[in-house]
PDB file of C-alpha atoms and ligand atoms in Angstrom:
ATOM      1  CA  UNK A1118      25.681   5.158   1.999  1.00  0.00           C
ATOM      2  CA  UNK A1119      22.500   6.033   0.424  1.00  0.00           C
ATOM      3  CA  UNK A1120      18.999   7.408   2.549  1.00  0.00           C
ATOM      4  CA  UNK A1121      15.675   6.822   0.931  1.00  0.00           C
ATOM      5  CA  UNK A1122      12.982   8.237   2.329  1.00  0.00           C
ATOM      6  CA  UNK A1123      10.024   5.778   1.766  1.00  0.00           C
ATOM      7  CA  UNK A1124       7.526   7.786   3.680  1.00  0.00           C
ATOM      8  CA  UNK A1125       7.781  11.197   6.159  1.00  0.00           C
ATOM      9  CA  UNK A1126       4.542  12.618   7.249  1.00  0.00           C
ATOM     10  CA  UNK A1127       1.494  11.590   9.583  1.00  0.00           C
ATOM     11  CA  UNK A1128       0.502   9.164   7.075  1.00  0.00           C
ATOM     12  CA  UNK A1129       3.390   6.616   7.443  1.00  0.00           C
ATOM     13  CA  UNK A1130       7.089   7.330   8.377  1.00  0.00           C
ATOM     14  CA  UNK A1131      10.050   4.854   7.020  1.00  0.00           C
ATOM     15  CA  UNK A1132      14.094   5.408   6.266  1.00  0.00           C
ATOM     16  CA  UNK A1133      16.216   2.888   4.721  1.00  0.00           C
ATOM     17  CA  UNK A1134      20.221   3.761   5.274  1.00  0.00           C
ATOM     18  CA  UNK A1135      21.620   1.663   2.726  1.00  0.00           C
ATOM     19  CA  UNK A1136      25.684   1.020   3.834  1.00  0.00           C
ATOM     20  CA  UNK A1137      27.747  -1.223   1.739  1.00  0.00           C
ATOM     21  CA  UNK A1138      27.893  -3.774   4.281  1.00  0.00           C
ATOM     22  CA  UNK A1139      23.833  -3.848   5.517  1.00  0.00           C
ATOM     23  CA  UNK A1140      20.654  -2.201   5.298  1.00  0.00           C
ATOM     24  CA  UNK A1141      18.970  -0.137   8.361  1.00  0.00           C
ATOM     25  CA  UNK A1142      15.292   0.326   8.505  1.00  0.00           C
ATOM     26  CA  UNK A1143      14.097   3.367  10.401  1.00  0.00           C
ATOM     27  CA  UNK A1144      10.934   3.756  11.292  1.00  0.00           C
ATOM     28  CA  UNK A1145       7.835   0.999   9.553  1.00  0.00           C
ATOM     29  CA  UNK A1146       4.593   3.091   9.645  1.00  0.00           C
ATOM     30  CA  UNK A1147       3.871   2.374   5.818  1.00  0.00           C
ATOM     31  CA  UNK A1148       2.176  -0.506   4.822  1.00  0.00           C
ATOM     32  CA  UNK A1149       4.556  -3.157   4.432  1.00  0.00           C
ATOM     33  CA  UNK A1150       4.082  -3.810   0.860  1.00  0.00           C
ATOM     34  CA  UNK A1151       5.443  -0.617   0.816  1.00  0.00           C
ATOM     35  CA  UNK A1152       8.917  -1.246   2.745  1.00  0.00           C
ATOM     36  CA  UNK A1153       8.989  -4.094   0.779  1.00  0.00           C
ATOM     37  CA  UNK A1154       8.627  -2.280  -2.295  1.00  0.00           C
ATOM     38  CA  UNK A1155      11.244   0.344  -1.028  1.00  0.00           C
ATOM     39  CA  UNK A1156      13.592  -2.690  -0.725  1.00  0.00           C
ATOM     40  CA  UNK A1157      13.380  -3.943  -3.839  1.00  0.00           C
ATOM     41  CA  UNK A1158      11.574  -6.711  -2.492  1.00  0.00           C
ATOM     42  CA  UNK A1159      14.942  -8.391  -0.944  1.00  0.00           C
ATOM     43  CA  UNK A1160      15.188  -8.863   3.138  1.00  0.00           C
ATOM     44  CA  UNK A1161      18.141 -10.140   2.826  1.00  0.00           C
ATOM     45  CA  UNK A1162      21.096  -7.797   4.371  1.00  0.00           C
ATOM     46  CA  UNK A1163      18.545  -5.945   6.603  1.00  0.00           C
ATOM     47  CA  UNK A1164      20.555  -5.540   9.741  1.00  0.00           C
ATOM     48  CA  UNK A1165      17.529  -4.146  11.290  1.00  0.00           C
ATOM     49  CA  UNK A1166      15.041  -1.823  12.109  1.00  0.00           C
ATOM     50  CA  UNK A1167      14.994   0.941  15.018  1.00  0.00           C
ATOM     51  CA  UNK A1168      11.492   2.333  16.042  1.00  0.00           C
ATOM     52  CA  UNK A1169      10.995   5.469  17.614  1.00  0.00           C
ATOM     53  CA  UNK A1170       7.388   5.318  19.222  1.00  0.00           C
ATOM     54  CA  UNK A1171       4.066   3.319  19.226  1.00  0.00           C
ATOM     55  CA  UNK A1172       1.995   5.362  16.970  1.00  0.00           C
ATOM     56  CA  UNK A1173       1.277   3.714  13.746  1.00  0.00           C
ATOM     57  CA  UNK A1174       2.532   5.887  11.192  1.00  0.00           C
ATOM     58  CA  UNK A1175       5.941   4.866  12.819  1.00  0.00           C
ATOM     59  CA  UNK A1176       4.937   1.246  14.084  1.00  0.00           C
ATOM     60  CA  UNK A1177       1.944  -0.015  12.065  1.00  0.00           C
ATOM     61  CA  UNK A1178       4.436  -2.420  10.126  1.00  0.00           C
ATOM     62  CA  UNK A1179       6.672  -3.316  13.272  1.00  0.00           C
ATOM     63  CA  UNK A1180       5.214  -6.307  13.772  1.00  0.00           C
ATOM     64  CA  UNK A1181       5.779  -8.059   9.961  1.00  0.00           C
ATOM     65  CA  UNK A1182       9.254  -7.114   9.618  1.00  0.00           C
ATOM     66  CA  UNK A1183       9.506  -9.003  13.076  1.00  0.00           C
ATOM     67  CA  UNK A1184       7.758 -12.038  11.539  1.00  0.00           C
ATOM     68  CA  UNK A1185      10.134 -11.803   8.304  1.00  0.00           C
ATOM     69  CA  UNK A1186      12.899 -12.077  10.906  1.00  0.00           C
ATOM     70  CA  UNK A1187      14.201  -8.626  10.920  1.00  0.00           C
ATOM     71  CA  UNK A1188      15.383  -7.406  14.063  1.00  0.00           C
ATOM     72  CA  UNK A1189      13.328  -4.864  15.758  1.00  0.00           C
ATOM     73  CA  UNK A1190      14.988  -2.173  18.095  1.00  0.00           C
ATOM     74  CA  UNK A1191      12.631   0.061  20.446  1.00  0.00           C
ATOM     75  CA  UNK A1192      11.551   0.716  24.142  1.00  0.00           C
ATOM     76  CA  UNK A1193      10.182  -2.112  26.173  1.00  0.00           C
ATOM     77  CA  UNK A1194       7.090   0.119  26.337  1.00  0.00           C
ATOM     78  CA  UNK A1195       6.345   0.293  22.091  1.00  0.00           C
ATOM     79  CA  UNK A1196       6.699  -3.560  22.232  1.00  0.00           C
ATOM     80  CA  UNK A1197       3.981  -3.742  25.083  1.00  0.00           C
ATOM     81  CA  UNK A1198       2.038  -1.599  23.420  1.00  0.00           C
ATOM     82  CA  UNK A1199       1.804  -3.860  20.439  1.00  0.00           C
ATOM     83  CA  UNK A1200       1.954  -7.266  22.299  1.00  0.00           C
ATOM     84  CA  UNK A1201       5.299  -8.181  20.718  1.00  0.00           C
ATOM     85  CA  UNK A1202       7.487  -8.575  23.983  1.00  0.00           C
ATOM     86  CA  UNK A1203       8.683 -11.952  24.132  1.00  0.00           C
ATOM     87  CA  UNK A1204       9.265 -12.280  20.253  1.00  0.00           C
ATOM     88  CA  UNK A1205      12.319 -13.482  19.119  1.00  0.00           C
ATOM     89  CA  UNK A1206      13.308 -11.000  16.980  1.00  0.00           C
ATOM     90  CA  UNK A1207      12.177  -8.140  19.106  1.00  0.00           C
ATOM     91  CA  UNK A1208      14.961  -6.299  21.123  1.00  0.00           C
ATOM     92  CA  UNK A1209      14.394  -3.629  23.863  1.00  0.00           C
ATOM     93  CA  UNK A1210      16.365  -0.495  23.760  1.00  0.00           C
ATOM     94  CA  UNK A1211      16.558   1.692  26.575  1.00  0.00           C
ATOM     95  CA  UNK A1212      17.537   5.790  26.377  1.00  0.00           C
ATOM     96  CA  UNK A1213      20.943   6.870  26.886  1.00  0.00           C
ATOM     97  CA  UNK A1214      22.457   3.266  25.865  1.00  0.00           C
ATOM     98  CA  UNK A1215      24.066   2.934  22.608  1.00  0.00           C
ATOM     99  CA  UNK A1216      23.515  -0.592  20.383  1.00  0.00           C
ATOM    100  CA  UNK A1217      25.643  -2.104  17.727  1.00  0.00           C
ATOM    101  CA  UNK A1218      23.305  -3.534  14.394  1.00  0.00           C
ATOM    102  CA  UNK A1219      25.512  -4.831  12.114  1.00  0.00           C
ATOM    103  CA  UNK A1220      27.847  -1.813  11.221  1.00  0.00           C
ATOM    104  CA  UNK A1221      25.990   0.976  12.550  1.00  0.00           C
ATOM    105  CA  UNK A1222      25.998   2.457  16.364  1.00  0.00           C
ATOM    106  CA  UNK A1223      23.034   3.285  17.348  1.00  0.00           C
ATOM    107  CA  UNK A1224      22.743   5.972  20.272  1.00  0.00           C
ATOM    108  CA  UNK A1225      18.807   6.752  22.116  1.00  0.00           C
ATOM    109  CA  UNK A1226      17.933   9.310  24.389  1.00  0.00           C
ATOM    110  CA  UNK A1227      14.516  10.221  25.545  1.00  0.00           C
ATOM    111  CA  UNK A1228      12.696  12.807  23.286  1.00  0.00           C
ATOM    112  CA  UNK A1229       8.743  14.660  24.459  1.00  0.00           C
ATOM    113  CA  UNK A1230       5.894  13.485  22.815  1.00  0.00           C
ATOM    114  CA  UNK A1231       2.384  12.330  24.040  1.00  0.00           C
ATOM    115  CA  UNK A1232       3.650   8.833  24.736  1.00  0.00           C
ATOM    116  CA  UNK A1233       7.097   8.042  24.858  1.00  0.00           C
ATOM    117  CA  UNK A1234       9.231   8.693  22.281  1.00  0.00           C
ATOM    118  CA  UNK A1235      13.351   8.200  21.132  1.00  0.00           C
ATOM    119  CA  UNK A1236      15.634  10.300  19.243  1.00  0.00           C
ATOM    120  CA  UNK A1237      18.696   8.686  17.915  1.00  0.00           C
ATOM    121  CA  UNK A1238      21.929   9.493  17.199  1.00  0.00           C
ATOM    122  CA  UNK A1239      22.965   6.821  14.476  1.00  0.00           C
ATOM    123  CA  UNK A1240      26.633   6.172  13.243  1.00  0.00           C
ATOM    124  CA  UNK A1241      28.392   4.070  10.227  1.00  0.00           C
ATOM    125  CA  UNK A1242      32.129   4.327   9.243  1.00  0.00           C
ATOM    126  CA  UNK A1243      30.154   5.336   5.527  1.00  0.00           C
ATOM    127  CA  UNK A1244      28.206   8.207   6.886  1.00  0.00           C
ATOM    128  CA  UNK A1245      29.740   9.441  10.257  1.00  0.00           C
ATOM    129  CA  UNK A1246      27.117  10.770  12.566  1.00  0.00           C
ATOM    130  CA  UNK A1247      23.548  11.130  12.004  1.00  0.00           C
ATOM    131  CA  UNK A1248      20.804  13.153  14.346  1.00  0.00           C
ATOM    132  CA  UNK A1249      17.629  11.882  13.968  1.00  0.00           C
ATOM    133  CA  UNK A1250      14.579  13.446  15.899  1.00  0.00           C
ATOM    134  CA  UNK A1251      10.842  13.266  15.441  1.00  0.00           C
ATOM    135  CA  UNK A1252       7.759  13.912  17.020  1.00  0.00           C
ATOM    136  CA  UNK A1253       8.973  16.529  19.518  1.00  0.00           C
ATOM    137  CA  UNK A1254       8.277  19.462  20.956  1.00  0.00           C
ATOM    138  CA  UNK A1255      11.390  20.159  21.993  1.00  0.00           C
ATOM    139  CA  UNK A1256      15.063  18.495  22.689  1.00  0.00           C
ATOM    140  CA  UNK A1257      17.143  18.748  25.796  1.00  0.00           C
ATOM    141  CA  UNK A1258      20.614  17.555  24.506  1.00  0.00           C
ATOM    142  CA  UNK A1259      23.089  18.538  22.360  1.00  0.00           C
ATOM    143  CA  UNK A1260      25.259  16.978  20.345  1.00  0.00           C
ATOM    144  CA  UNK A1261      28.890  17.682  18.701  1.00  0.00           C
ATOM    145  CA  UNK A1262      30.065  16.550  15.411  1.00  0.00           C
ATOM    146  CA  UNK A1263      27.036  15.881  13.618  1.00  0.00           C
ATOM    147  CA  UNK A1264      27.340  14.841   9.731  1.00  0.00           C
ATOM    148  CA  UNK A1265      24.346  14.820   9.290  1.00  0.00           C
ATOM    149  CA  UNK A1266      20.700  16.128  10.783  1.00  0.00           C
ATOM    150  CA  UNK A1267      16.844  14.483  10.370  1.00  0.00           C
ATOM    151  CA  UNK A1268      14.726  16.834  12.248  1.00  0.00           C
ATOM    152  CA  UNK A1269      11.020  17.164  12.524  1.00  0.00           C
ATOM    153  CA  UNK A1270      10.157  20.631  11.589  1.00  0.00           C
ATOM    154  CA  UNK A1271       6.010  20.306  11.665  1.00  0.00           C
ATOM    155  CA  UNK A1272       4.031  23.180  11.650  1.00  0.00           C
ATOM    156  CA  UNK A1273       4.675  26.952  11.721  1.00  0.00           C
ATOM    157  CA  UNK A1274       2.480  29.039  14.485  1.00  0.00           C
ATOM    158  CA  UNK A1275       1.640  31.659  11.201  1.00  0.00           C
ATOM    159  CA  UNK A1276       0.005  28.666   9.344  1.00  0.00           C
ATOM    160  CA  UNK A1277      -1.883  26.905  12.513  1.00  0.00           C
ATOM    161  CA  UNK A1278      -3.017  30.683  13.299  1.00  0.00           C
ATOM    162  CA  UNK A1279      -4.457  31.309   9.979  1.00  0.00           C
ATOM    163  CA  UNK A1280      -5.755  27.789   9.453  1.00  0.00           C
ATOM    164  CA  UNK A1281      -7.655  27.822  12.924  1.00  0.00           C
ATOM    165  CA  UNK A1282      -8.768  31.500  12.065  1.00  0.00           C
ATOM    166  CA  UNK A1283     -10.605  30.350   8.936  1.00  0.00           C
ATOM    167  CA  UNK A1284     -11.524  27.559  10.499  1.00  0.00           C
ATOM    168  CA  UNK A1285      -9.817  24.816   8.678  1.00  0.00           C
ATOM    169  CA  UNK A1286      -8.177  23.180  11.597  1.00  0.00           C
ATOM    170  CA  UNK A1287      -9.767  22.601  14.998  1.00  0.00           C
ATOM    171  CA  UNK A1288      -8.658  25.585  17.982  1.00  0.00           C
ATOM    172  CA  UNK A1289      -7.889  22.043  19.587  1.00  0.00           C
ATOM    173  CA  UNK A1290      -5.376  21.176  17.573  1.00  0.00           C
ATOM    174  CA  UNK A1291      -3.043  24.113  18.805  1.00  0.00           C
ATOM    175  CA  UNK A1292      -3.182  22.481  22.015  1.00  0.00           C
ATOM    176  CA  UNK A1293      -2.363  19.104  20.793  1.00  0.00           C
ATOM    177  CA  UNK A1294       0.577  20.281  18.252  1.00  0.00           C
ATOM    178  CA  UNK A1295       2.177  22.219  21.218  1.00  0.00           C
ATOM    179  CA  UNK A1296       2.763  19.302  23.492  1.00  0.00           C
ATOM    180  CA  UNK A1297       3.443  16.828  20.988  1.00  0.00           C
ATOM    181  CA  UNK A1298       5.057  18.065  17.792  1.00  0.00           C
ATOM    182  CA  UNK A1299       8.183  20.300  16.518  1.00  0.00           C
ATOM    183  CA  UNK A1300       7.170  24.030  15.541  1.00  0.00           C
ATOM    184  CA  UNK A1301       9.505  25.744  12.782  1.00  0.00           C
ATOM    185  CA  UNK A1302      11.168  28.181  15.460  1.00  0.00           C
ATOM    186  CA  UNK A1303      12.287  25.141  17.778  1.00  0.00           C
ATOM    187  CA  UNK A1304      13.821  23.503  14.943  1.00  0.00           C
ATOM    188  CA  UNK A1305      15.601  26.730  13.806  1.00  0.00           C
ATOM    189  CA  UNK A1306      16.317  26.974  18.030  1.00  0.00           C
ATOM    190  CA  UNK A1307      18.114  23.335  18.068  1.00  0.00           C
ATOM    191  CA  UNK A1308      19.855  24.021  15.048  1.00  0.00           C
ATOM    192  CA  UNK A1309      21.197  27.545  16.072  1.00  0.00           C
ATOM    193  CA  UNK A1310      22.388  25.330  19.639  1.00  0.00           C
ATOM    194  CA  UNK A1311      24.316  22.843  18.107  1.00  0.00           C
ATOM    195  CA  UNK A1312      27.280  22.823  16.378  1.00  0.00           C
ATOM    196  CA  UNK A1313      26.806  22.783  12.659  1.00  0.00           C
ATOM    197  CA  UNK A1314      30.708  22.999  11.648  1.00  0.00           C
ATOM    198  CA  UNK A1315      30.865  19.239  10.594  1.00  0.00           C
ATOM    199  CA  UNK A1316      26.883  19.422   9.242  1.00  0.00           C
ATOM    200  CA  UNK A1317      27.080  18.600   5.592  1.00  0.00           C
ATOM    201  CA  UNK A1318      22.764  18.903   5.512  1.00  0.00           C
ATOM    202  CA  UNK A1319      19.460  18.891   7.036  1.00  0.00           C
ATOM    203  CA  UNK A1320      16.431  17.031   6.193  1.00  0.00           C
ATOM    204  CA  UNK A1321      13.555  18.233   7.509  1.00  0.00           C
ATOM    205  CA  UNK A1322      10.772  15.105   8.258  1.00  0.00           C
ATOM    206  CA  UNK A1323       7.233  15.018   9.791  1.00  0.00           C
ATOM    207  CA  UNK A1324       6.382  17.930   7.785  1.00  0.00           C
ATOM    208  CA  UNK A1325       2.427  18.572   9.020  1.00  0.00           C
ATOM    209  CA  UNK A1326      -0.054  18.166   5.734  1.00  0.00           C
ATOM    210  CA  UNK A1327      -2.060  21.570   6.943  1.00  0.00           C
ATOM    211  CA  UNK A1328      -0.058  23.413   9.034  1.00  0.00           C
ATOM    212  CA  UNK A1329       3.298  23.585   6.735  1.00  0.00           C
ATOM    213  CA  UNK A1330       4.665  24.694   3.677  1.00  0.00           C
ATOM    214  CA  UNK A1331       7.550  22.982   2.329  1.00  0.00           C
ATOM    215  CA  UNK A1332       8.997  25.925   0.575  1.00  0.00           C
ATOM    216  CA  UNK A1333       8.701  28.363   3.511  1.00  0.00           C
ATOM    217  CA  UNK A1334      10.430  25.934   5.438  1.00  0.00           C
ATOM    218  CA  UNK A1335      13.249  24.639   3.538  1.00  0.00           C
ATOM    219  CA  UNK A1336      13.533  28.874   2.447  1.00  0.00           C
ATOM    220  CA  UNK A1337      13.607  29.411   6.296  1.00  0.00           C
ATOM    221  CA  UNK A1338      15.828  27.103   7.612  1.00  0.00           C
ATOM    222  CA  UNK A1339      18.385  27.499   5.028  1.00  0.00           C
ATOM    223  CA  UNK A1340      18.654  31.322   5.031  1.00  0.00           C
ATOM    224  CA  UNK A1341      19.102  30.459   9.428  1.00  0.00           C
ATOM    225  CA  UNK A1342      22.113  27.559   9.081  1.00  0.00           C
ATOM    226  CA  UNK A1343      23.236  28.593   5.445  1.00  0.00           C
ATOM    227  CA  UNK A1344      23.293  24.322   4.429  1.00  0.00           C
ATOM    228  CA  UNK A1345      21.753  22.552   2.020  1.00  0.00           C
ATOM    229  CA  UNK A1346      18.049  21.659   3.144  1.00  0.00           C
ATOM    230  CA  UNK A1347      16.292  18.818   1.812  1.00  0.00           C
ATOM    231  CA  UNK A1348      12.044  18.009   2.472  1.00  0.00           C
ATOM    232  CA  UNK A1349      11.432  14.422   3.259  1.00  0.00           C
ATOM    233  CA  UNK A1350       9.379  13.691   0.688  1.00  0.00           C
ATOM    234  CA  UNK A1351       8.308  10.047  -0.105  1.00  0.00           C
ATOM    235  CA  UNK A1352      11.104   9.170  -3.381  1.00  0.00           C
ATOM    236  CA  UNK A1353      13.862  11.568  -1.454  1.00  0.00           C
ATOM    237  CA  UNK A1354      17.014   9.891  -2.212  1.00  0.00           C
ATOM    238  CA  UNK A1355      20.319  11.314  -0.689  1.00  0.00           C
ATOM    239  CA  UNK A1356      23.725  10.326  -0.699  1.00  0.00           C
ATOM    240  CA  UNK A1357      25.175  10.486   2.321  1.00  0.00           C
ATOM    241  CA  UNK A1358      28.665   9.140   2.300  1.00  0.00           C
ATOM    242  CA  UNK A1359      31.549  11.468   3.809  1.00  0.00           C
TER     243      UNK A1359
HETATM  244 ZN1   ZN B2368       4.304  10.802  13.867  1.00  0.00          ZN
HETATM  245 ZN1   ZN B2369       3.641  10.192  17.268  1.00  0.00          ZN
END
């Protein structure tokens, strides 16, 4: 089971969990050359593609993987948003239910964010159990036996301080980040609540372009859980069989 990360910021978010026996697409806010690209330009064997929330650097290609006939999993309210209830291969998932695509479970639960979001838990016999959580500002479950951990770690309330102070980032934007989006001491708080004994790493997404720095981060959160800590960086590739 290999993850490539095709894209993990505000520009454009996309995952590909490549299992022996089908592809899962997470997330299709790059341009869908792009996913194509990522794919090696073969649809075939894509069991399908979960979606977390309307906002186009997670949705903006939602709608041509649909039209390719790849399955589409996400809330009744991201495929009203984007006009594409009704559509034959859209599918409406609803939080706290767990789905079966192809070999993987697929488990949502309600995360916050400025318009509703979902976190998933996401399991394959090749990979065990994956946590995968972005644009946050906080989560209210927990969850035993994780393998494996994607989790939005943002922005850091040192950099947004001295970026606002020098007046690189709008006071306004504190505001916005707080109700919306994961700062580094709530990810280290989720990670310190859960139980890390099975974790074999973390991968940090969402990473904010101003208000982050990678090394800080990965430096942080590794010294906290003592795992291996990977940046989502477009090109990541990591192996994550068991
Ligand atoms: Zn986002
Ligand atoms: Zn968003």
């Amino acid at each position: 089971m290999k993850l490539k990360c095709l894209g993990s910021s505000s520009n454009g978010n996309c995952y590909i969990f490549e299992a022996s026996d089908g592809i899962l697409i997470l997330e299709a806010g790059i341009p869908f050359s792009e996913i194509k690209k990522g794919l090696g330009f073969k649809l075939n064997g894509i069991v399908g593609a979960v979606i977390t929330h309307q906002h186009n650097d997670h949705a903006a290609s939602m709608k041509n993987l649909a039209d390719c006939g790849v399955r589409i999993y996400t809330s009744q309210h991201v495929l009203e948003s984007k006009g594409l209830t009704g559509h034959h291969f859209c599918h409406a998932i609803e939080p706290m239910h767990g789905y079966r695509i192809g070999g993987f479970k697929v488990f949502a639960f309600p995360v916050n964010h400025d318009v509703p979001c979902l976190g998933f838990v996401i399991e394959h016999a090749e990979m065990g159990k994956t946590l995968f959580i972005t644009d946050t500002m906080m989560l209210e479950y927990r969850f035993p036996g994780l393998d494996h951990i994607m989790i939005e770690a943002n922005y850091a309330d040192r950099v947004l301080d001295y970026n606002i102070e020098n007046g690189y980032v709008p006071e306004a934007m504190r505001e916005r980040l707080l109700g919306s989006h994961m700062e580094l001491e709530t990810t280290k708080g989720i990670l310190a609540a859960n139980d890390l004994s099975k974790t074999r790493e973390i991968i940090l997404i969402h990473l904010s372009g101003d208000n982050s720095n990678k090394e800080m981060f990965k430096n942080e959160v590794e010294r906290a859980t003592g795992l291996p800590i990977y940046i989502a960086d477009k090109g990541l590739e990591i192996d994550l069989t068991l």
